[in-house]
mmCIF file of C-alpha atoms in Angstrom:
data_model
loop_
_atom_site.group_PDB
_atom_site.id
_atom_site.type_symbol
_atom_site.label_atom_id
_atom_site.label_comp_id
_atom_site.label_asym_id
_atom_site.label_seq_id
_atom_site.Cartn_x
_atom_site.Cartn_y
_atom_site.Cartn_z
ATOM 1 C CA ASP A 16 18.371 -49.781 -54.497
ATOM 2 C CA THR A 17 20.234 -49.373 -51.246
ATOM 3 C CA GLY A 18 20.696 -53.038 -50.422
ATOM 4 C CA VAL A 19 19.183 -54.975 -47.534
ATOM 5 C CA SER A 20 17.857 -52.747 -44.756
ATOM 6 C CA GLN A 21 17.297 -53.822 -41.181
ATOM 7 C CA ASP A 22 15.504 -51.908 -38.480
ATOM 8 C CA PRO A 23 16.286 -51.134 -35.742
ATOM 9 C CA ARG A 24 20.089 -51.297 -35.685
ATOM 10 C CA HIS A 25 20.132 -51.718 -31.931
ATOM 11 C CA LYS A 26 17.511 -52.849 -29.447
ATOM 12 C CA ILE A 27 17.785 -53.096 -25.669
ATOM 13 C CA THR A 28 14.912 -54.849 -23.953
ATOM 14 C CA LYS A 29 14.087 -56.239 -20.568
ATOM 15 C CA ARG A 30 13.836 -59.962 -20.080
ATOM 16 C CA GLY A 31 10.321 -61.179 -20.738
ATOM 17 C CA GLN A 32 9.426 -58.453 -23.223
ATOM 18 C CA ASN A 33 8.541 -59.093 -26.858
ATOM 19 C CA VAL A 34 10.615 -57.597 -29.671
ATOM 20 C CA THR A 35 10.114 -57.396 -33.423
ATOM 21 C CA PHE A 36 12.724 -56.747 -36.076
ATOM 22 C CA ARG A 37 12.132 -55.774 -39.680
ATOM 23 C CA CYS A 38 14.081 -56.625 -42.815
ATOM 24 C CA ASP A 39 13.608 -55.021 -46.226
ATOM 25 C CA PRO A 40 15.360 -57.130 -48.871
ATOM 26 C CA ILE A 41 16.547 -56.036 -52.283
ATOM 27 C CA SER A 42 13.297 -55.589 -54.173
ATOM 28 C CA GLU A 43 13.768 -58.178 -56.922
ATOM 29 C CA HIS A 44 15.129 -60.854 -54.572
ATOM 30 C CA ASN A 45 12.649 -63.657 -53.924
ATOM 31 C CA ARG A 46 14.646 -65.403 -51.190
ATOM 32 C CA LEU A 47 15.024 -63.980 -47.691
ATOM 33 C CA TYR A 48 17.075 -65.490 -44.868
ATOM 34 C CA TRP A 49 17.370 -64.830 -41.144
ATOM 35 C CA TYR A 50 20.570 -65.637 -39.231
ATOM 36 C CA ARG A 51 21.686 -65.093 -35.644
ATOM 37 C CA GLN A 52 25.266 -64.355 -34.655
ATOM 38 C CA THR A 53 26.806 -64.353 -31.181
ATOM 39 C CA LEU A 54 30.212 -62.956 -30.296
ATOM 40 C CA GLY A 55 33.102 -64.859 -31.832
ATOM 41 C CA GLN A 56 30.868 -67.191 -33.830
ATOM 42 C CA GLY A 57 29.828 -67.294 -37.439
ATOM 43 C CA PRO A 58 26.208 -66.561 -38.352
ATOM 44 C CA GLU A 59 23.775 -69.388 -37.567
ATOM 45 C CA PHE A 60 20.849 -70.048 -39.878
ATOM 46 C CA LEU A 61 17.370 -69.528 -38.422
ATOM 47 C CA THR A 62 14.853 -69.614 -41.274
ATOM 48 C CA TYR A 63 14.255 -68.650 -44.877
ATOM 49 C CA PHE A 64 11.459 -67.653 -47.225
ATOM 50 C CA GLN A 65 10.890 -67.993 -50.909
ATOM 51 C CA ASN A 66 8.465 -65.215 -51.714
ATOM 52 C CA GLU A 67 5.893 -65.420 -48.891
ATOM 53 C CA ALA A 68 6.395 -69.119 -48.133
ATOM 54 C CA GLN A 69 8.551 -70.081 -45.161
ATOM 55 C CA LEU A 70 10.463 -73.085 -46.499
ATOM 56 C CA GLU A 71 12.768 -74.098 -43.664
ATOM 57 C CA LYS A 72 13.182 -73.447 -39.955
ATOM 58 C CA SER A 73 16.255 -74.323 -37.914
ATOM 59 C CA ARG A 74 16.040 -76.147 -34.592
ATOM 60 C CA LEU A 75 17.409 -72.889 -33.144
ATOM 61 C CA LEU A 76 14.058 -71.274 -33.895
ATOM 62 C CA SER A 77 12.184 -72.104 -30.699
ATOM 63 C CA ASP A 78 8.453 -71.594 -30.366
ATOM 64 C CA ARG A 79 9.156 -68.135 -28.951
ATOM 65 C CA PHE A 80 10.419 -67.073 -32.372
ATOM 66 C CA SER A 81 8.181 -66.383 -35.333
ATOM 67 C CA ALA A 82 8.969 -64.957 -38.735
ATOM 68 C CA GLU A 83 6.692 -63.700 -41.454
ATOM 69 C CA ARG A 84 7.043 -62.337 -44.948
ATOM 70 C CA PRO A 85 3.628 -61.075 -46.000
ATOM 71 C CA LYS A 86 3.253 -60.512 -49.737
ATOM 72 C CA GLY A 87 6.798 -61.692 -50.303
ATOM 73 C CA SER A 88 8.326 -58.317 -49.623
ATOM 74 C CA PHE A 89 9.647 -57.241 -46.205
ATOM 75 C CA SER A 90 9.973 -59.717 -43.352
ATOM 76 C CA THR A 91 9.587 -59.513 -39.600
ATOM 77 C CA LEU A 92 11.181 -61.624 -36.907
ATOM 78 C CA GLU A 93 9.448 -61.584 -33.539
ATOM 79 C CA ILE A 94 10.848 -62.941 -30.299
ATOM 80 C CA GLN A 95 8.344 -63.397 -27.480
ATOM 81 C CA ARG A 96 9.252 -63.486 -23.800
ATOM 82 C CA THR A 97 12.877 -62.626 -24.466
ATOM 83 C CA GLU A 98 15.626 -64.327 -22.471
ATOM 84 C CA GLN A 99 19.201 -63.213 -21.873
ATOM 85 C CA GLY A 100 20.382 -65.988 -24.177
ATOM 86 C CA ASP A 101 18.576 -64.254 -27.045
ATOM 87 C CA SER A 102 21.143 -61.443 -26.945
ATOM 88 C CA ALA A 103 22.838 -61.568 -30.331
ATOM 89 C CA MET A 104 23.111 -59.899 -33.721
ATOM 90 C CA TYR A 105 20.180 -60.820 -35.956
ATOM 91 C CA LEU A 106 21.113 -60.732 -39.618
ATOM 92 C CA CYS A 107 18.872 -60.735 -42.647
ATOM 93 C CA ALA A 108 19.998 -61.639 -46.153
ATOM 94 C CA SER A 109 18.328 -61.882 -49.529
ATOM 95 C CA SER A 110 19.175 -63.539 -52.816
ATOM 96 C CA LEU A 111 17.771 -63.565 -56.315
ATOM 97 C CA GLY A 112 17.402 -67.321 -56.329
ATOM 98 C CA ALA A 113 18.568 -70.578 -54.903
ATOM 99 C CA LEU A 114 21.363 -71.499 -57.231
ATOM 100 C CA ASN A 115 25.031 -71.150 -56.457
ATOM 101 C CA PHE A 116 25.661 -68.189 -58.686
ATOM 102 C CA TYR A 117 23.232 -66.096 -56.681
ATOM 103 C CA GLY A 118 25.191 -64.735 -53.761
ATOM 104 C CA TYR A 119 23.573 -63.551 -50.580
ATOM 105 C CA THR A 120 23.346 -59.849 -49.781
ATOM 106 C CA PHE A 121 23.290 -59.258 -46.043
ATOM 107 C CA GLY A 122 22.002 -56.301 -44.071
ATOM 108 C CA SER A 123 24.015 -54.734 -41.255
ATOM 109 C CA GLY A 124 21.972 -56.546 -38.649
ATOM 110 C CA THR A 125 19.968 -55.724 -35.533
ATOM 111 C CA ARG A 126 21.901 -56.045 -32.300
ATOM 112 C CA LEU A 127 19.640 -57.236 -29.493
ATOM 113 C CA THR A 128 20.618 -56.898 -25.851
ATOM 114 C CA VAL A 129 18.346 -58.487 -23.256
ATOM 115 C CA VAL A 130 18.899 -57.121 -19.749
ATOM 116 C CA ASP B 5 27.214 -79.850 -46.540
ATOM 117 C CA ALA B 6 30.814 -80.965 -46.199
ATOM 118 C CA LYS B 7 32.931 -79.334 -43.522
ATOM 119 C CA THR B 8 35.711 -76.780 -44.027
ATOM 120 C CA THR B 9 38.741 -76.061 -41.856
ATOM 121 C CA GLN B 10 40.311 -72.613 -41.654
ATOM 122 C CA PRO B 11 42.974 -71.103 -39.383
ATOM 123 C CA ASN B 12 41.469 -69.047 -36.582
ATOM 124 C CA SER B 13 43.513 -65.979 -37.386
ATOM 125 C CA MET B 14 46.116 -64.580 -39.761
ATOM 126 C CA GLU B 15 48.098 -61.393 -39.977
ATOM 127 C CA SER B 16 49.331 -59.488 -42.992
ATOM 128 C CA ASN B 17 51.234 -56.315 -43.721
ATOM 129 C CA GLU B 18 49.483 -53.624 -45.671
ATOM 130 C CA GLU B 19 50.007 -53.692 -49.451
ATOM 131 C CA GLU B 20 51.291 -57.258 -49.384
ATOM 132 C CA PRO B 21 49.452 -60.270 -50.831
ATOM 133 C CA VAL B 22 47.454 -62.456 -48.465
ATOM 134 C CA HIS B 23 46.749 -66.137 -48.966
ATOM 135 C CA LEU B 24 43.871 -67.436 -46.851
ATOM 136 C CA PRO B 25 43.731 -71.254 -46.848
ATOM 137 C CA CYS B 26 40.717 -73.523 -46.543
ATOM 138 C CA ASN B 27 40.748 -77.307 -46.284
ATOM 139 C CA HIS B 28 37.735 -79.308 -47.395
ATOM 140 C CA SER B 29 38.924 -82.890 -47.727
ATOM 141 C CA THR B 30 35.379 -84.344 -47.830
ATOM 142 C CA ILE B 31 34.168 -82.090 -50.638
ATOM 143 C CA SER B 32 31.821 -83.771 -53.097
ATOM 144 C CA GLY B 33 31.859 -83.361 -56.850
ATOM 145 C CA THR B 34 28.878 -81.024 -56.817
ATOM 146 C CA ASP B 35 30.020 -78.759 -53.957
ATOM 147 C CA TYR B 36 30.792 -75.177 -54.844
ATOM 148 C CA ILE B 37 33.370 -73.276 -52.757
ATOM 149 C CA HIS B 38 32.091 -69.900 -51.566
ATOM 150 C CA TRP B 39 33.951 -67.163 -49.711
ATOM 151 C CA TYR B 40 32.306 -64.418 -47.726
ATOM 152 C CA ARG B 41 33.871 -61.832 -45.460
ATOM 153 C CA GLN B 42 32.511 -59.864 -42.542
ATOM 154 C CA LEU B 43 33.869 -56.446 -41.732
ATOM 155 C CA PRO B 44 33.505 -55.152 -38.158
ATOM 156 C CA SER B 45 29.900 -54.234 -37.316
ATOM 157 C CA GLN B 46 28.661 -55.329 -40.740
ATOM 158 C CA GLY B 47 26.845 -58.328 -42.142
ATOM 159 C CA PRO B 48 28.849 -60.777 -44.256
ATOM 160 C CA GLU B 49 29.483 -59.875 -47.874
ATOM 161 C CA TYR B 50 30.014 -62.160 -50.847
ATOM 162 C CA VAL B 51 33.594 -62.316 -52.098
ATOM 163 C CA ILE B 52 33.902 -65.064 -54.688
ATOM 164 C CA HIS B 53 32.905 -68.623 -55.497
ATOM 165 C CA GLY B 54 34.053 -71.430 -57.779
ATOM 166 C CA LEU B 55 33.701 -75.109 -58.611
ATOM 167 C CA THR B 56 36.880 -76.413 -60.232
ATOM 168 C CA SER B 57 38.715 -73.681 -62.097
ATOM 169 C CA ASN B 58 40.505 -70.747 -60.524
ATOM 170 C CA VAL B 59 38.363 -67.608 -60.419
ATOM 171 C CA ASN B 60 39.202 -63.922 -60.406
ATOM 172 C CA ASN B 61 37.082 -60.889 -59.694
ATOM 173 C CA ARG B 62 37.687 -57.314 -58.644
ATOM 174 C CA MET B 63 37.901 -58.251 -54.969
ATOM 175 C CA ALA B 64 40.037 -61.389 -54.951
ATOM 176 C CA SER B 65 41.190 -64.564 -56.636
ATOM 177 C CA LEU B 66 40.221 -68.101 -55.730
ATOM 178 C CA ALA B 67 42.756 -70.836 -56.330
ATOM 179 C CA ILE B 68 41.319 -74.368 -56.160
ATOM 180 C CA ALA B 69 43.583 -77.378 -55.781
ATOM 181 C CA GLU B 70 43.456 -79.952 -58.557
ATOM 182 C CA ASP B 71 41.931 -82.557 -56.207
ATOM 183 C CA ARG B 72 39.578 -79.850 -54.840
ATOM 184 C CA LYS B 73 40.403 -80.817 -51.255
ATOM 185 C CA SER B 74 41.697 -77.347 -50.511
ATOM 186 C CA SER B 75 41.410 -73.809 -51.815
ATOM 187 C CA THR B 76 43.048 -70.457 -51.208
ATOM 188 C CA LEU B 77 41.539 -67.006 -51.256
ATOM 189 C CA ILE B 78 44.089 -64.506 -52.504
ATOM 190 C CA LEU B 79 43.946 -60.803 -51.766
ATOM 191 C CA HIS B 80 46.541 -59.310 -54.089
ATOM 192 C CA ARG B 81 47.321 -56.192 -52.034
ATOM 193 C CA ALA B 82 45.915 -56.120 -48.542
ATOM 194 C CA THR B 83 44.596 -52.798 -47.291
ATOM 195 C CA LEU B 84 43.451 -51.844 -43.815
ATOM 196 C CA ARG B 85 39.874 -52.137 -45.092
ATOM 197 C CA ASP B 86 40.454 -55.852 -45.765
ATOM 198 C CA ALA B 87 40.657 -56.559 -42.018
ATOM 199 C CA ALA B 88 37.703 -58.868 -41.510
ATOM 200 C CA VAL B 89 36.603 -62.421 -40.759
ATOM 201 C CA TYR B 90 36.781 -64.552 -43.905
ATOM 202 C CA TYR B 91 34.464 -67.543 -44.226
ATOM 203 C CA CYS B 92 35.019 -70.497 -46.567
ATOM 204 C CA ILE B 93 31.741 -72.347 -47.192
ATOM 205 C CA LEU B 94 30.830 -75.368 -49.280
ATOM 206 C CA ARG B 95 27.444 -75.457 -50.929
ATOM 207 C CA ASP B 96 25.970 -78.397 -52.828
ATOM 208 C CA GLY B 97 25.209 -77.273 -56.355
ATOM 209 C CA ASN B 98 22.389 -79.818 -56.598
ATOM 210 C CA SER B 99 20.608 -78.523 -53.540
ATOM 211 C CA GLY B 100 19.524 -74.980 -54.109
ATOM 212 C CA ASN B 101 17.363 -75.165 -51.025
ATOM 213 C CA THR B 102 20.250 -75.520 -48.602
ATOM 214 C CA PRO B 103 21.089 -72.203 -46.953
ATOM 215 C CA LEU B 104 24.678 -71.138 -46.410
ATOM 216 C CA VAL B 105 26.249 -72.692 -43.305
ATOM 217 C CA PHE B 106 28.964 -70.525 -41.736
ATOM 218 C CA GLY B 107 31.834 -71.759 -39.567
ATOM 219 C CA LYS B 108 34.022 -69.522 -37.413
ATOM 220 C CA GLY B 109 36.164 -68.310 -40.291
ATOM 221 C CA THR B 110 39.624 -66.742 -40.264
ATOM 222 C CA ARG B 111 40.113 -63.365 -38.637
ATOM 223 C CA LEU B 112 42.518 -61.368 -40.819
ATOM 224 C CA SER B 113 44.431 -58.512 -39.236
ATOM 225 C CA VAL B 114 46.214 -56.040 -41.510
ATOM 226 C CA ILE B 115 49.145 -54.101 -40.111
ATOM 227 C CA ALA B 116 49.975 -50.665 -41.446
#
């Protein structure tokens, strides 16, 4: 297993366009998390899944954002009608479970630039 | 989750020990102390976590104060590859559904 994979690594899009990012977690991990990180800040939680169920969404996740995890495997994060304020690094993480001894494994992120 | 306070930045010489402090005066009895670090252009990576006792692993040691209101991440011999942002995070052990909440962390610079 090569860890958490995110695709693409970089995305440049024009304002108003839709973008979709993909995350492939570690195969046996049932929890999957999405975070957003802007320059100089720590990662901010967006949403998470346990298997295919989306259990929590942050207030940061406006109605332009949608995330899915069909069949409890890979996940996609879609941003519709992108705005310049959406420019950030989007990070995906997975964990084996919810308890404290299960650390998160993060991917290297997708850097989005909205021009 | 209770809040943590970390210095914005620290500097260390290569091959010397580094002590990264974290204050968490409002920690509750069930809060675990987690440390993650983020190397440049990477996602965060797990370093270590503990509840009450000091913890050691291949990456670092975690020293927890007796009253648990502070903790220190210890890198025994800093290398250039340890230059990163280090995050101290509290996580309620009774609430497995609460995702990790990151602050701004401490940016560690290592000088050759």
